[in-house]
Amino acid sequence: TTFCQGDSVVISSTGTENKLWSNGSTVNSIVAKTSGVYSVRAFALGCTSTVSNPISVLVNSIPATPTLTASTATTFCSGDSLLITSSTGTGMVWSTGATNVSSIVVRASGTVSGYVVANGCSSSVSNAVAVTVNPTPSAPTITSSRNPQFCSGDSVQLTFSGTGTPLWNNGSTQSSIWIYQSQVLTVQSILGSCTSSVSLPTSVLVS
């Protein structure tokens, strides 16, 4: 008979005679909570029976509760990832479905936890790691109000098209900017703490 620490098994003897169990108990039924071999004798009218068949009990330990650790901040932008490591790898069962590994890579929002299974016994659930993945905006585009090649004294308006707040490579955060000199302009989208890749460049040539 095998079970996990904290559980127990009832072992009963037949007959109504007085009993003496191998653990010293004198009742008809005993509750076994520790590993061992249990047997019993019966006593009646000064006579003692032979020893009963033995019952072997094996109590397996409950595994230690694992501890989860995040490699970096648990809030990040889509396209990035987070490594979460457990203090235990063997027998680890992750809430993501991964098993028997000490680390997993997380790329989506959610709460990650896990527990350990050993010899059929489960630990308590680990600490939870809450992961938030914020959307990274797509690369914006630049629209030009005219041909960006023009003569000195003229100008061109460049307009940002995208999600979030623009950040031009000249430092401006306006949706539209006027350009009067030759230069190459690009822009990125800022959405919360996430930044897009750089737009295709627009070259302004003033002659």
C-alpha atoms as a printed R data frame, in Angstrom:
    type eleno elety resid chain resno       x       y       z
1   ATOM     1    CA   THR     A     1   0.000   0.000   0.000
2   ATOM     2    CA   THR     A     2   1.524   3.278  -1.162
3   ATOM     3    CA   PHE     A     3   0.262   6.836  -0.641
4   ATOM     4    CA   CYS     A     4   1.469  10.366  -0.086
5   ATOM     5    CA   GLN     A     5   2.526  12.030   3.120
6   ATOM     6    CA   GLY     A     6  -0.505  13.489   4.874
7   ATOM     7    CA   ASP     A     7  -2.775  10.620   3.817
8   ATOM     8    CA   SER     A     8  -3.368   7.403   5.741
9   ATOM     9    CA   VAL     A     9  -4.717   3.883   5.403
10  ATOM    10    CA   VAL     A    10  -6.962   1.886   7.743
11  ATOM    11    CA   ILE     A    11  -5.764  -1.675   8.397
12  ATOM    12    CA   SER     A    12  -8.348  -3.959   9.982
13  ATOM    13    CA   SER     A    13  -8.148  -7.437  11.536
14  ATOM    14    CA   THR     A    14 -10.843 -10.093  11.594
15  ATOM    15    CA   GLY     A    15 -12.322 -11.717  14.695
16  ATOM    16    CA   THR     A    16 -13.368 -10.411  18.071
17  ATOM    17    CA   GLU     A    17 -10.408 -11.576  20.135
18  ATOM    18    CA   ASN     A    18  -8.008  -9.175  21.797
19  ATOM    19    CA   LYS     A    19  -5.373  -7.853  19.385
20  ATOM    20    CA   LEU     A    20  -1.765  -6.798  19.589
21  ATOM    21    CA   TRP     A    21  -0.420  -5.003  16.536
22  ATOM    22    CA   SER     A    22   3.227  -4.711  15.603
23  ATOM    23    CA   ASN     A    23   3.033  -1.005  16.410
24  ATOM    24    CA   GLY     A    24   1.773  -1.756  19.921
25  ATOM    25    CA   SER     A    25  -1.869  -0.934  19.326
26  ATOM    26    CA   THR     A    26  -4.557  -3.216  20.802
27  ATOM    27    CA   VAL     A    27  -7.617  -2.231  18.742
28  ATOM    28    CA   ASN     A    28  -9.254  -4.113  15.869
29  ATOM    29    CA   SER     A    29  -8.344  -1.469  13.285
30  ATOM    30    CA   ILE     A    30  -5.400   0.881  13.112
31  ATOM    31    CA   VAL     A    31  -4.692   3.986  11.046
32  ATOM    32    CA   ALA     A    32  -1.250   3.829   9.423
33  ATOM    33    CA   LYS     A    33   0.332   7.169   8.522
34  ATOM    34    CA   THR     A    34   3.997   6.157   8.284
35  ATOM    35    CA   SER     A    35   5.977   3.660   6.257
36  ATOM    36    CA   GLY     A    36   6.414   0.234   7.762
37  ATOM    37    CA   VAL     A    37   5.279  -3.388   7.827
38  ATOM    38    CA   TYR     A    38   2.166  -3.927   9.953
39  ATOM    39    CA   SER     A    39   0.955  -7.237  11.374
40  ATOM    40    CA   VAL     A    40  -1.218  -8.423  14.276
41  ATOM    41    CA   ARG     A    41  -1.701 -11.330  16.692
42  ATOM    42    CA   ALA     A    42  -4.924 -12.381  18.410
43  ATOM    43    CA   PHE     A    43  -5.197 -13.338  22.107
44  ATOM    44    CA   ALA     A    44  -7.958 -15.456  23.654
45  ATOM    45    CA   LEU     A    45  -8.111 -17.533  26.838
46  ATOM    46    CA   GLY     A    46  -4.374 -17.208  27.394
47  ATOM    47    CA   CYS     A    47  -3.558 -18.449  23.910
48  ATOM    48    CA   THR     A    48  -1.825 -16.464  21.133
49  ATOM    49    CA   SER     A    49  -2.360 -16.847  17.421
50  ATOM    50    CA   THR     A    50   0.346 -16.928  14.842
51  ATOM    51    CA   VAL     A    51   1.240 -13.596  13.238
52  ATOM    52    CA   SER     A    52  -1.115 -12.346  10.535
53  ATOM    53    CA   ASN     A    53  -0.130 -11.671   6.983
54  ATOM    54    CA   PRO     A    54   2.000  -8.516   6.851
55  ATOM    55    CA   ILE     A    55   0.782  -5.288   5.270
56  ATOM    56    CA   SER     A    56   3.590  -3.146   3.826
57  ATOM    57    CA   VAL     A    57   2.925   0.576   3.837
58  ATOM    58    CA   LEU     A    58   5.073   3.049   1.895
59  ATOM    59    CA   VAL     A    59   4.490   6.762   2.482
60  ATOM    60    CA   ASN     A    60   6.065   8.975  -0.174
61  ATOM    61    CA   SER     A    61   7.154  12.507   0.689
62  ATOM    62    CA   ILE     A    62   5.432  15.542  -0.741
63  ATOM    63    CA   PRO     A    63   7.851  17.377  -3.062
64  ATOM    64    CA   ALA     A    64   9.001  20.848  -2.072
65  ATOM    65    CA   THR     A    65   6.998  23.710  -3.555
66  ATOM    66    CA   PRO     A    66   8.901  25.172  -6.518
67  ATOM    67    CA   THR     A    67   9.822  28.840  -6.747
68  ATOM    68    CA   LEU     A    68   9.514  30.667 -10.068
69  ATOM    69    CA   THR     A    69  11.834  33.501 -11.078
70  ATOM    70    CA   ALA     A    70  11.487  35.830 -14.076
71  ATOM    71    CA   SER     A    71  14.648  36.742 -15.981
72  ATOM    72    CA   THR     A    72  13.522  40.318 -16.706
73  ATOM    73    CA   ALA     A    73  10.531  42.607 -16.243
74  ATOM    74    CA   THR     A    74   7.249  40.739 -16.633
75  ATOM    75    CA   THR     A    75   5.704  43.518 -18.731
76  ATOM    76    CA   PHE     A    76   7.182  43.799 -22.203
77  ATOM    77    CA   CYS     A    77   6.329  44.426 -25.849
78  ATOM    78    CA   SER     A    78   5.100  41.896 -28.392
79  ATOM    79    CA   GLY     A    79   7.972  40.381 -30.292
80  ATOM    80    CA   ASP     A    80  10.002  40.083 -27.105
81  ATOM    81    CA   SER     A    81   9.901  37.182 -24.644
82  ATOM    82    CA   LEU     A    82  10.481  36.309 -21.011
83  ATOM    83    CA   LEU     A    83  12.398  33.393 -19.497
84  ATOM    84    CA   ILE     A    84  10.815  31.975 -16.341
85  ATOM    85    CA   THR     A    85  12.907  29.536 -14.316
86  ATOM    86    CA   SER     A    86  11.784  27.066 -11.665
87  ATOM    87    CA   SER     A    87  13.862  25.997  -8.690
88  ATOM    88    CA   THR     A    88  13.067  22.421  -9.755
89  ATOM    89    CA   GLY     A    89  13.104  20.862 -13.214
90  ATOM    90    CA   THR     A    90  12.492  17.140 -12.736
91  ATOM    91    CA   GLY     A    91   8.788  16.439 -12.365
92  ATOM    92    CA   MET     A    92   7.862  20.076 -12.984
93  ATOM    93    CA   VAL     A    93   4.381  20.587 -14.430
94  ATOM    94    CA   TRP     A    94   3.863  24.105 -15.804
95  ATOM    95    CA   SER     A    95   0.511  25.805 -16.213
96  ATOM    96    CA   THR     A    96   1.475  26.320 -19.870
97  ATOM    97    CA   GLY     A    97   1.548  22.546 -20.414
98  ATOM    98    CA   ALA     A    98   5.332  22.145 -20.390
99  ATOM    99    CA   THR     A    99   6.700  19.325 -18.236
100 ATOM   100    CA   ASN     A   100  10.029  18.158 -16.830
101 ATOM   101    CA   VAL     A   101  11.882  21.349 -17.756
102 ATOM   102    CA   SER     A   102  13.302  23.933 -15.377
103 ATOM   103    CA   SER     A   103  12.725  26.956 -17.649
104 ATOM   104    CA   ILE     A   104  10.153  28.092 -20.176
105 ATOM   105    CA   VAL     A   105   9.977  31.015 -22.605
106 ATOM   106    CA   VAL     A   106   6.790  33.069 -22.419
107 ATOM   107    CA   ARG     A   107   5.642  35.319 -25.273
108 ATOM   108    CA   ALA     A   108   1.975  35.955 -24.385
109 ATOM   109    CA   SER     A   109   0.073  37.587 -21.547
110 ATOM   110    CA   GLY     A   110  -1.109  35.324 -18.743
111 ATOM   111    CA   THR     A   111  -0.319  33.985 -15.303
112 ATOM   112    CA   VAL     A   112   2.323  31.267 -15.103
113 ATOM   113    CA   SER     A   113   2.652  28.819 -12.225
114 ATOM   114    CA   GLY     A   114   3.555  25.176 -11.699
115 ATOM   115    CA   TYR     A   115   3.970  22.293  -9.310
116 ATOM   116    CA   VAL     A   116   6.188  19.235  -8.929
117 ATOM   117    CA   VAL     A   117   5.132  15.588  -9.151
118 ATOM   118    CA   ALA     A   118   7.355  12.887  -7.634
119 ATOM   119    CA   ASN     A   119   6.398   9.279  -6.886
120 ATOM   120    CA   GLY     A   120   2.768  10.115  -7.558
121 ATOM   121    CA   CYS     A   121   2.737  12.959  -5.031
122 ATOM   122    CA   SER     A   122   2.188  16.603  -5.961
123 ATOM   123    CA   SER     A   123   3.675  19.663  -4.323
124 ATOM   124    CA   SER     A   124   1.774  22.809  -3.578
125 ATOM   125    CA   VAL     A   125   1.463  25.247  -6.481
126 ATOM   126    CA   SER     A   126   4.337  27.672  -6.914
127 ATOM   127    CA   ASN     A   127   4.184  31.432  -6.744
128 ATOM   128    CA   ALA     A   128   2.403  32.903  -9.767
129 ATOM   129    CA   VAL     A   129   4.182  35.100 -12.326
130 ATOM   130    CA   ALA     A   130   1.800  37.528 -14.051
131 ATOM   131    CA   VAL     A   131   2.974  38.353 -17.579
132 ATOM   132    CA   THR     A   132   1.672  41.333 -19.574
133 ATOM   133    CA   VAL     A   133   2.566  41.655 -23.242
134 ATOM   134    CA   ASN     A   134   1.748  45.049 -24.737
135 ATOM   135    CA   PRO     A   135   1.216  45.408 -28.487
136 ATOM   136    CA   THR     A   136   4.096  46.761 -30.539
137 ATOM   137    CA   PRO     A   137   2.776  49.114 -33.233
138 ATOM   138    CA   SER     A   138   3.488  48.425 -36.881
139 ATOM   139    CA   ALA     A   139   6.029  50.565 -38.689
140 ATOM   140    CA   PRO     A   140   4.359  53.839 -39.770
141 ATOM   141    CA   THR     A   141   4.440  55.404 -43.222
142 ATOM   142    CA   ILE     A   142   5.306  58.902 -44.372
143 ATOM   143    CA   THR     A   143   3.107  60.803 -46.817
144 ATOM   144    CA   SER     A   144   4.590  63.737 -48.710
145 ATOM   145    CA   SER     A   145   2.460  66.743 -49.716
146 ATOM   146    CA   ARG     A   146   4.513  67.168 -52.891
147 ATOM   147    CA   ASN     A   147   7.556  65.898 -54.683
148 ATOM   148    CA   PRO     A   148  10.263  66.080 -51.992
149 ATOM   149    CA   GLN     A   149  12.743  67.462 -54.524
150 ATOM   150    CA   PHE     A   150  12.194  71.200 -54.928
151 ATOM   151    CA   CYS     A   151  13.913  74.549 -55.138
152 ATOM   152    CA   SER     A   152  15.243  76.647 -52.287
153 ATOM   153    CA   GLY     A   153  12.512  78.785 -50.740
154 ATOM   154    CA   ASP     A   154   9.844  76.124 -51.050
155 ATOM   155    CA   SER     A   155   8.936  73.417 -48.499
156 ATOM   156    CA   VAL     A   156   7.242  70.060 -48.183
157 ATOM   157    CA   GLN     A   157   4.856  68.747 -45.549
158 ATOM   158    CA   LEU     A   158   5.522  65.199 -44.319
159 ATOM   159    CA   THR     A   159   2.678  63.440 -42.524
160 ATOM   160    CA   PHE     A   160   2.871  60.488 -40.163
161 ATOM   161    CA   SER     A   161   0.438  57.612 -40.709
162 ATOM   162    CA   GLY     A   162   0.409  55.026 -37.943
163 ATOM   163    CA   THR     A   163  -0.743  54.039 -34.467
164 ATOM   164    CA   GLY     A   164   0.292  55.950 -31.381
165 ATOM   165    CA   THR     A   165   2.567  58.970 -31.118
166 ATOM   166    CA   PRO     A   166   5.078  59.783 -33.853
167 ATOM   167    CA   LEU     A   167   8.754  60.233 -33.122
168 ATOM   168    CA   TRP     A   168  10.655  61.676 -36.083
169 ATOM   169    CA   ASN     A   169  14.398  61.280 -36.416
170 ATOM   170    CA   ASN     A   170  14.712  65.063 -36.184
171 ATOM   171    CA   GLY     A   171  13.175  64.923 -32.699
172 ATOM   172    CA   SER     A   172   9.681  66.144 -33.566
173 ATOM   173    CA   THR     A   173   6.594  64.420 -32.154
174 ATOM   174    CA   GLN     A   174   4.096  66.206 -34.407
175 ATOM   175    CA   SER     A   175   1.877  64.270 -36.793
176 ATOM   176    CA   SER     A   176   2.906  66.577 -39.637
177 ATOM   177    CA   ILE     A   177   6.163  68.460 -40.081
178 ATOM   178    CA   TRP     A   178   7.332  71.054 -42.603
179 ATOM   179    CA   ILE     A   179  10.757  70.542 -44.135
180 ATOM   180    CA   TYR     A   180  12.737  73.381 -45.767
181 ATOM   181    CA   GLN     A   181  16.218  71.873 -46.077
182 ATOM   182    CA   SER     A   182  17.745  68.763 -47.582
183 ATOM   183    CA   GLN     A   183  17.623  65.815 -45.198
184 ATOM   184    CA   VAL     A   184  16.466  62.212 -44.849
185 ATOM   185    CA   LEU     A   185  13.413  61.757 -42.625
186 ATOM   186    CA   THR     A   186  12.156  58.651 -40.864
187 ATOM   187    CA   VAL     A   187   9.566  58.166 -38.127
188 ATOM   188    CA   GLN     A   188   8.586  55.579 -35.522
189 ATOM   189    CA   SER     A   189   5.331  54.925 -33.657
190 ATOM   190    CA   ILE     A   190   5.338  55.058 -29.858
191 ATOM   191    CA   LEU     A   191   2.471  53.216 -28.161
192 ATOM   192    CA   GLY     A   192   2.778  53.110 -24.398
193 ATOM   193    CA   SER     A   193   6.202  51.673 -23.694
194 ATOM   194    CA   CYS     A   194   6.467  49.971 -27.088
195 ATOM   195    CA   THR     A   195   8.198  51.378 -30.150
196 ATOM   196    CA   SER     A   196   7.712  50.313 -33.755
197 ATOM   197    CA   SER     A   197  10.444  49.673 -36.236
198 ATOM   198    CA   VAL     A   198  11.577  52.626 -38.352
199 ATOM   199    CA   SER     A   199   9.535  53.713 -41.371
200 ATOM   200    CA   LEU     A   200  10.896  53.745 -44.869
201 ATOM   201    CA   PRO     A   201  12.964  56.928 -45.321
202 ATOM   202    CA   THR     A   202  11.833  59.980 -47.243
203 ATOM   203    CA   SER     A   203  14.689  61.955 -48.788
204 ATOM   204    CA   VAL     A   204  14.130  65.693 -49.135
205 ATOM   205    CA   LEU     A   205  16.429  67.390 -51.677
206 ATOM   206    CA   VAL     A   206  16.459  71.191 -51.864
207 ATOM   207    CA   SER     A   207  18.429  72.674 -54.766
